[in-house]
């Protein structure tokens, strides 16, 4: 605590990697953060961090790729609203990475990897959660991201949508004399994104609906939820791309189909 309102945090990490078929590498990665409490309702924050992520991916010569390195910047604000019934968090960010393991087609169906050049992403995020009434609560979020592959003429990165959003509401059934039961529902939006590095193939956006019903009393909780309620067929992302007989193609993987999840828990 630098003052009663200003908090400073820092950390440092050292990593050393000795791959069997690659060169030894190491890195010292710092992290810094500042939090400023303007008043009980408003808090500002900022962070800077570096990352070092080893990989087991190999290139077409059988050599393990160099570790991925990155830098991240963030600044934002946390705000309490409507007599502290809602919490709003918003931030802007920028992330820089290099040596990201990306697929490299080595003829036929043999997939190996290559290290990327510099990649950048930046954007903003907004998260809101709170109680509309004593029985109705809401969670909502929205994110906007732009990306650049510096190695390929600043093309957008694959599998990263510009827009993502989520909203989910939960309602306690107190009004019909079932105060320990609740229901909920919401939707997740995944924006369109590119499937290939040349940005010629774009994947469609998708809306995924989810629902839940549950029981909570004391430390006990039971819940049944359904993900992708309407069994929407959508593409989650792409794996690789190439050219065959003059036509460009992309190999993609589908999103999770309708899924039922049941759980019973006890909190100690």
Short mmCIF file of C-alpha atoms in Angstrom, two decimals:
data_model
loop_
_atom_site.label_atom_id
_atom_site.label_comp_id
_atom_site.label_asym_id
_atom_site.label_seq_id
_atom_site.Cartn_x
_atom_site.Cartn_y
_atom_site.Cartn_z
CA UNK A 1 0.00 0.00 0.00
CA UNK A 2 1.74 3.15 -1.21
CA UNK A 3 -1.10 5.22 0.27
CA UNK A 4 -4.50 4.41 1.73
CA UNK A 5 -5.92 4.49 -1.81
CA UNK A 6 -3.02 3.33 -4.00
CA UNK A 7 -1.84 -0.29 -4.10
CA UNK A 8 1.22 -1.50 -6.03
CA UNK A 9 1.97 -5.14 -6.82
CA UNK A 10 4.90 -6.76 -8.61
CA UNK A 11 6.30 -10.18 -9.26
CA UNK A 12 9.09 -11.86 -11.21
CA UNK A 13 9.43 -15.38 -12.60
CA UNK A 14 12.38 -17.29 -14.06
CA UNK A 15 11.97 -20.20 -16.50
CA UNK A 16 14.57 -22.47 -18.08
CA UNK A 17 13.82 -25.01 -20.81
CA UNK A 18 16.12 -27.77 -22.09
CA UNK A 19 14.33 -29.58 -24.94
CA UNK A 20 15.77 -32.87 -26.17
CA UNK A 21 15.93 -31.78 -29.81
CA UNK A 22 16.27 -28.05 -29.42
CA UNK A 23 18.38 -25.30 -27.95
CA UNK A 24 18.26 -24.41 -24.28
CA UNK A 25 16.34 -21.19 -23.61
CA UNK A 26 15.41 -19.22 -20.54
CA UNK A 27 13.51 -16.05 -19.64
CA UNK A 28 12.84 -13.73 -16.75
CA UNK A 29 9.27 -12.41 -16.92
CA UNK A 30 8.07 -9.53 -14.70
CA UNK A 31 4.57 -8.40 -13.77
CA UNK A 32 3.48 -4.99 -12.43
CA UNK A 33 0.11 -3.71 -11.28
CA UNK A 34 -1.46 -0.59 -9.81
CA UNK A 35 -4.88 -0.26 -8.16
CA UNK A 36 -6.33 3.11 -7.17
CA UNK A 37 -9.47 3.38 -5.05
CA UNK A 38 -11.00 6.72 -6.02
CA UNK A 39 -13.93 6.17 -3.65
CA UNK A 40 -15.89 3.16 -2.31
CA UNK A 41 -17.73 2.83 -5.65
CA UNK A 42 -14.92 3.47 -8.16
CA UNK A 43 -11.59 1.66 -8.60
CA UNK A 44 -9.04 2.13 -11.39
CA UNK A 45 -6.45 -0.53 -12.27
CA UNK A 46 -3.62 -1.12 -14.70
CA UNK A 47 -1.36 -4.11 -15.38
CA UNK A 48 1.72 -5.03 -17.38
CA UNK A 49 2.99 -8.58 -17.72
CA UNK A 50 5.33 -10.70 -19.81
CA UNK A 51 4.92 -14.39 -20.64
CA UNK A 52 7.15 -17.31 -21.59
CA UNK A 53 5.44 -20.53 -22.71
CA UNK A 54 7.47 -23.59 -23.73
CA UNK A 55 6.03 -25.93 -26.37
CA UNK A 56 6.48 -29.56 -27.43
CA UNK A 57 5.50 -28.76 -31.05
CA UNK A 58 8.04 -29.78 -33.69
CA UNK A 59 8.84 -28.28 -37.08
CA UNK A 60 9.14 -30.28 -40.31
CA UNK A 61 12.77 -31.10 -39.43
CA UNK A 62 11.78 -32.63 -36.10
CA UNK A 63 13.15 -29.73 -34.05
CA UNK A 64 11.16 -28.44 -31.09
CA UNK A 65 10.04 -24.85 -31.64
CA UNK A 66 11.35 -21.99 -29.54
CA UNK A 67 9.11 -21.00 -26.58
CA UNK A 68 6.30 -18.53 -27.16
CA UNK A 69 6.92 -15.07 -25.69
CA UNK A 70 4.42 -12.31 -25.04
CA UNK A 71 3.66 -8.95 -23.46
CA UNK A 72 0.33 -7.75 -22.14
CA UNK A 73 -0.99 -4.29 -21.23
CA UNK A 74 -4.31 -3.50 -19.56
CA UNK A 75 -6.05 -0.50 -18.03
CA UNK A 76 -9.58 -0.39 -16.68
CA UNK A 77 -12.12 0.62 -14.09
CA UNK A 78 -14.45 -1.19 -11.69
CA UNK A 79 -17.64 0.66 -10.81
CA UNK A 80 -20.48 -0.13 -8.41
CA UNK A 81 -23.90 0.97 -9.71
CA UNK A 82 -27.50 1.32 -8.54
CA UNK A 83 -26.79 1.46 -4.81
CA UNK A 84 -24.09 -1.21 -5.11
CA UNK A 85 -26.48 -3.78 -6.59
CA UNK A 86 -24.46 -4.02 -9.83
CA UNK A 87 -20.73 -4.34 -10.54
CA UNK A 88 -19.40 -3.00 -13.84
CA UNK A 89 -15.86 -3.80 -15.00
CA UNK A 90 -14.46 -2.37 -18.23
CA UNK A 91 -10.94 -2.46 -19.59
CA UNK A 92 -8.85 -1.94 -22.71
CA UNK A 93 -5.96 -4.25 -23.51
CA UNK A 94 -3.14 -4.98 -25.91
CA UNK A 95 -1.29 -8.30 -26.27
CA UNK A 96 1.88 -8.90 -28.29
CA UNK A 97 3.17 -12.42 -29.01
CA UNK A 98 5.87 -14.09 -31.06
CA UNK A 99 6.93 -17.69 -31.72
CA UNK A 100 3.32 -18.86 -31.57
CA UNK A 101 3.15 -22.49 -32.77
CA UNK A 102 1.05 -22.50 -35.95
CA UNK A 103 0.25 -25.44 -38.21
CA UNK A 104 2.50 -25.98 -41.22
CA UNK A 105 1.24 -28.46 -43.82
CA UNK A 106 4.07 -30.74 -44.90
CA UNK A 107 2.37 -32.51 -47.79
CA UNK A 108 -0.56 -34.90 -47.63
CA UNK A 109 -2.14 -35.18 -44.22
CA UNK A 110 1.09 -34.79 -42.24
CA UNK A 111 0.82 -31.76 -39.98
CA UNK A 112 3.84 -30.13 -38.39
CA UNK A 113 4.31 -26.69 -36.88
CA UNK A 114 6.16 -23.46 -37.48
CA UNK A 115 6.87 -20.48 -35.24
CA UNK A 116 4.97 -17.32 -36.10
CA UNK A 117 6.40 -13.86 -36.32
CA UNK A 118 4.98 -11.03 -34.24
CA UNK A 119 1.23 -11.15 -33.57
CA UNK A 120 -0.84 -8.39 -31.93
CA UNK A 121 -4.35 -8.20 -30.54
CA UNK A 122 -6.08 -5.28 -28.88
CA UNK A 123 -9.57 -4.31 -27.84
CA UNK A 124 -11.84 -3.78 -24.87
CA UNK A 125 -14.08 -5.81 -22.56
CA UNK A 126 -17.16 -4.90 -20.52
CA UNK A 127 -18.62 -7.13 -17.78
CA UNK A 128 -21.78 -6.42 -15.79
CA UNK A 129 -23.32 -8.53 -13.03
CA UNK A 130 -25.78 -7.91 -10.24
CA UNK A 131 -29.31 -8.27 -8.88
CA UNK A 132 -32.19 -6.63 -10.71
CA UNK A 133 -34.56 -7.70 -7.91
CA UNK A 134 -34.18 -9.92 -4.86
CA UNK A 135 -35.05 -12.90 -7.08
CA UNK A 136 -33.67 -11.94 -10.49
CA UNK A 137 -29.93 -11.70 -11.20
CA UNK A 138 -28.07 -10.96 -14.40
CA UNK A 139 -24.60 -11.58 -15.86
CA UNK A 140 -23.65 -9.90 -19.15
CA UNK A 141 -20.42 -9.32 -21.04
CA UNK A 142 -19.18 -7.97 -24.36
CA UNK A 143 -15.75 -8.00 -25.95
CA UNK A 144 -14.30 -6.42 -29.07
CA UNK A 145 -10.92 -7.53 -30.43
CA UNK A 146 -8.82 -6.64 -33.46
CA UNK A 147 -5.77 -8.66 -34.46
CA UNK A 148 -2.77 -8.33 -36.76
CA UNK A 149 -0.34 -10.92 -38.04
CA UNK A 150 2.75 -8.78 -38.59
CA UNK A 151 4.42 -11.55 -40.57
CA UNK A 152 1.62 -11.76 -43.15
CA UNK A 153 0.87 -8.17 -44.24
CA UNK A 154 -1.05 -7.38 -41.02
CA UNK A 155 -3.75 -9.92 -41.87
CA UNK A 156 -6.15 -10.87 -39.08
CA UNK A 157 -5.35 -13.91 -36.95
CA UNK A 158 -7.36 -17.06 -37.51
CA UNK A 159 -10.09 -18.16 -35.07
CA UNK A 160 -10.36 -14.77 -33.32
CA UNK A 161 -13.78 -13.08 -33.73
CA UNK A 162 -14.15 -9.31 -33.57
CA UNK A 163 -17.26 -9.56 -31.38
CA UNK A 164 -18.15 -11.88 -28.50
CA UNK A 165 -21.03 -11.45 -26.06
CA UNK A 166 -22.82 -13.35 -23.34
CA UNK A 167 -25.95 -12.76 -21.27
CA UNK A 168 -27.48 -15.03 -18.64
CA UNK A 169 -30.30 -14.41 -16.16
CA UNK A 170 -31.21 -16.48 -13.08
CA UNK A 171 -34.57 -16.33 -11.31
CA UNK A 172 -35.37 -17.71 -7.84
CA UNK A 173 -38.85 -19.25 -7.68
CA UNK A 174 -39.84 -17.54 -4.42
CA UNK A 175 -42.97 -16.06 -6.03
CA UNK A 176 -44.51 -19.56 -6.35
CA UNK A 177 -43.42 -20.69 -2.86
CA UNK A 178 -40.29 -22.50 -4.05
CA UNK A 179 -37.58 -20.24 -2.57
CA UNK A 180 -34.87 -22.92 -2.79
CA UNK A 181 -35.34 -23.52 -6.52
CA UNK A 182 -34.13 -21.42 -9.43
CA UNK A 183 -34.20 -21.39 -13.22
CA UNK A 184 -31.97 -19.60 -15.68
CA UNK A 185 -31.34 -19.02 -19.33
CA UNK A 186 -29.21 -17.02 -21.69
CA UNK A 187 -27.29 -16.88 -24.91
CA UNK A 188 -23.70 -16.68 -26.12
CA UNK A 189 -22.74 -14.87 -29.32
CA UNK A 190 -19.63 -15.80 -31.29
CA UNK A 191 -18.82 -13.40 -34.10
CA UNK A 192 -17.49 -14.29 -37.52
CA UNK A 193 -13.78 -15.07 -37.83
CA UNK A 194 -11.28 -16.08 -40.47
CA UNK A 195 -10.32 -19.71 -41.03
CA UNK A 196 -7.18 -19.05 -43.06
CA UNK A 197 -4.11 -16.87 -42.70
CA UNK A 198 -4.80 -15.13 -46.04
CA UNK A 199 -8.25 -14.04 -44.75
CA UNK A 200 -10.06 -15.48 -47.77
CA UNK A 201 -12.32 -17.92 -45.85
CA UNK A 202 -14.59 -16.50 -43.16
CA UNK A 203 -16.58 -18.58 -40.67
CA UNK A 204 -20.15 -17.53 -39.85
CA UNK A 205 -21.20 -16.11 -36.50
CA UNK A 206 -23.33 -18.21 -34.14
CA UNK A 207 -25.85 -17.83 -31.30
CA UNK A 208 -25.73 -20.55 -28.65
CA UNK A 209 -28.57 -20.84 -26.11
CA UNK A 210 -28.13 -22.31 -22.62
CA UNK A 211 -30.55 -23.08 -19.79
CA UNK A 212 -30.41 -24.33 -16.21
CA UNK A 213 -32.64 -25.43 -13.33
CA UNK A 214 -31.41 -26.00 -9.82
CA UNK A 215 -31.93 -26.34 -6.08
CA UNK A 216 -29.89 -24.60 -3.39
CA UNK A 217 -30.41 -24.80 0.36
CA UNK A 218 -27.80 -24.27 3.01
CA UNK A 219 -24.52 -25.76 1.83
CA UNK A 220 -26.19 -28.16 -0.63
CA UNK A 221 -26.68 -27.47 -4.30
CA UNK A 222 -28.04 -29.56 -7.19
CA UNK A 223 -28.11 -28.36 -10.75
CA UNK A 224 -29.13 -29.54 -14.23
CA UNK A 225 -28.00 -27.45 -17.18
CA UNK A 226 -28.31 -27.74 -20.94
CA UNK A 227 -25.64 -26.24 -23.17
CA UNK A 228 -26.51 -25.47 -26.80
CA UNK A 229 -30.20 -25.95 -26.07
CA UNK A 230 -31.30 -25.83 -29.72
CA UNK A 231 -28.48 -28.15 -30.87
CA UNK A 232 -27.12 -25.43 -33.16
CA UNK A 233 -24.66 -26.67 -35.79
CA UNK A 234 -21.77 -24.22 -35.88
CA UNK A 235 -18.05 -24.10 -36.53
CA UNK A 236 -15.88 -23.44 -33.49
CA UNK A 237 -12.68 -22.81 -35.42
CA UNK A 238 -10.20 -24.03 -38.02
CA UNK A 239 -7.22 -26.34 -37.72
CA UNK A 240 -5.28 -25.81 -40.94
CA UNK A 241 -5.60 -24.55 -44.48
CA UNK A 242 -4.00 -25.14 -47.83
CA UNK A 243 -4.55 -25.32 -51.58
CA UNK A 244 -5.58 -28.29 -53.67
CA UNK A 245 -6.08 -28.17 -57.46
CA UNK A 246 -6.21 -24.39 -57.34
CA UNK A 247 -8.91 -24.26 -54.64
CA UNK A 248 -8.27 -22.97 -51.14
CA UNK A 249 -9.62 -25.08 -48.30
CA UNK A 250 -9.77 -25.05 -44.52
CA UNK A 251 -10.15 -27.93 -42.10
CA UNK A 252 -12.56 -26.92 -39.34
CA UNK A 253 -13.96 -28.42 -36.14
CA UNK A 254 -17.57 -28.11 -35.04
CA UNK A 255 -18.83 -26.65 -31.79
CA UNK A 256 -20.21 -28.66 -28.88
CA UNK A 257 -23.65 -30.17 -29.66
CA UNK A 258 -26.53 -30.17 -27.18
CA UNK A 259 -25.05 -31.28 -23.87
CA UNK A 260 -26.68 -32.10 -20.52
CA UNK A 261 -24.72 -31.55 -17.32
CA UNK A 262 -25.89 -32.60 -13.84
CA UNK A 263 -24.10 -31.87 -10.58
CA UNK A 264 -24.58 -32.18 -6.81
CA UNK A 265 -22.26 -30.30 -4.47
CA UNK A 266 -21.74 -29.49 -0.80
CA UNK A 267 -19.81 -26.45 0.37
CA UNK A 268 -17.70 -26.90 3.50
#
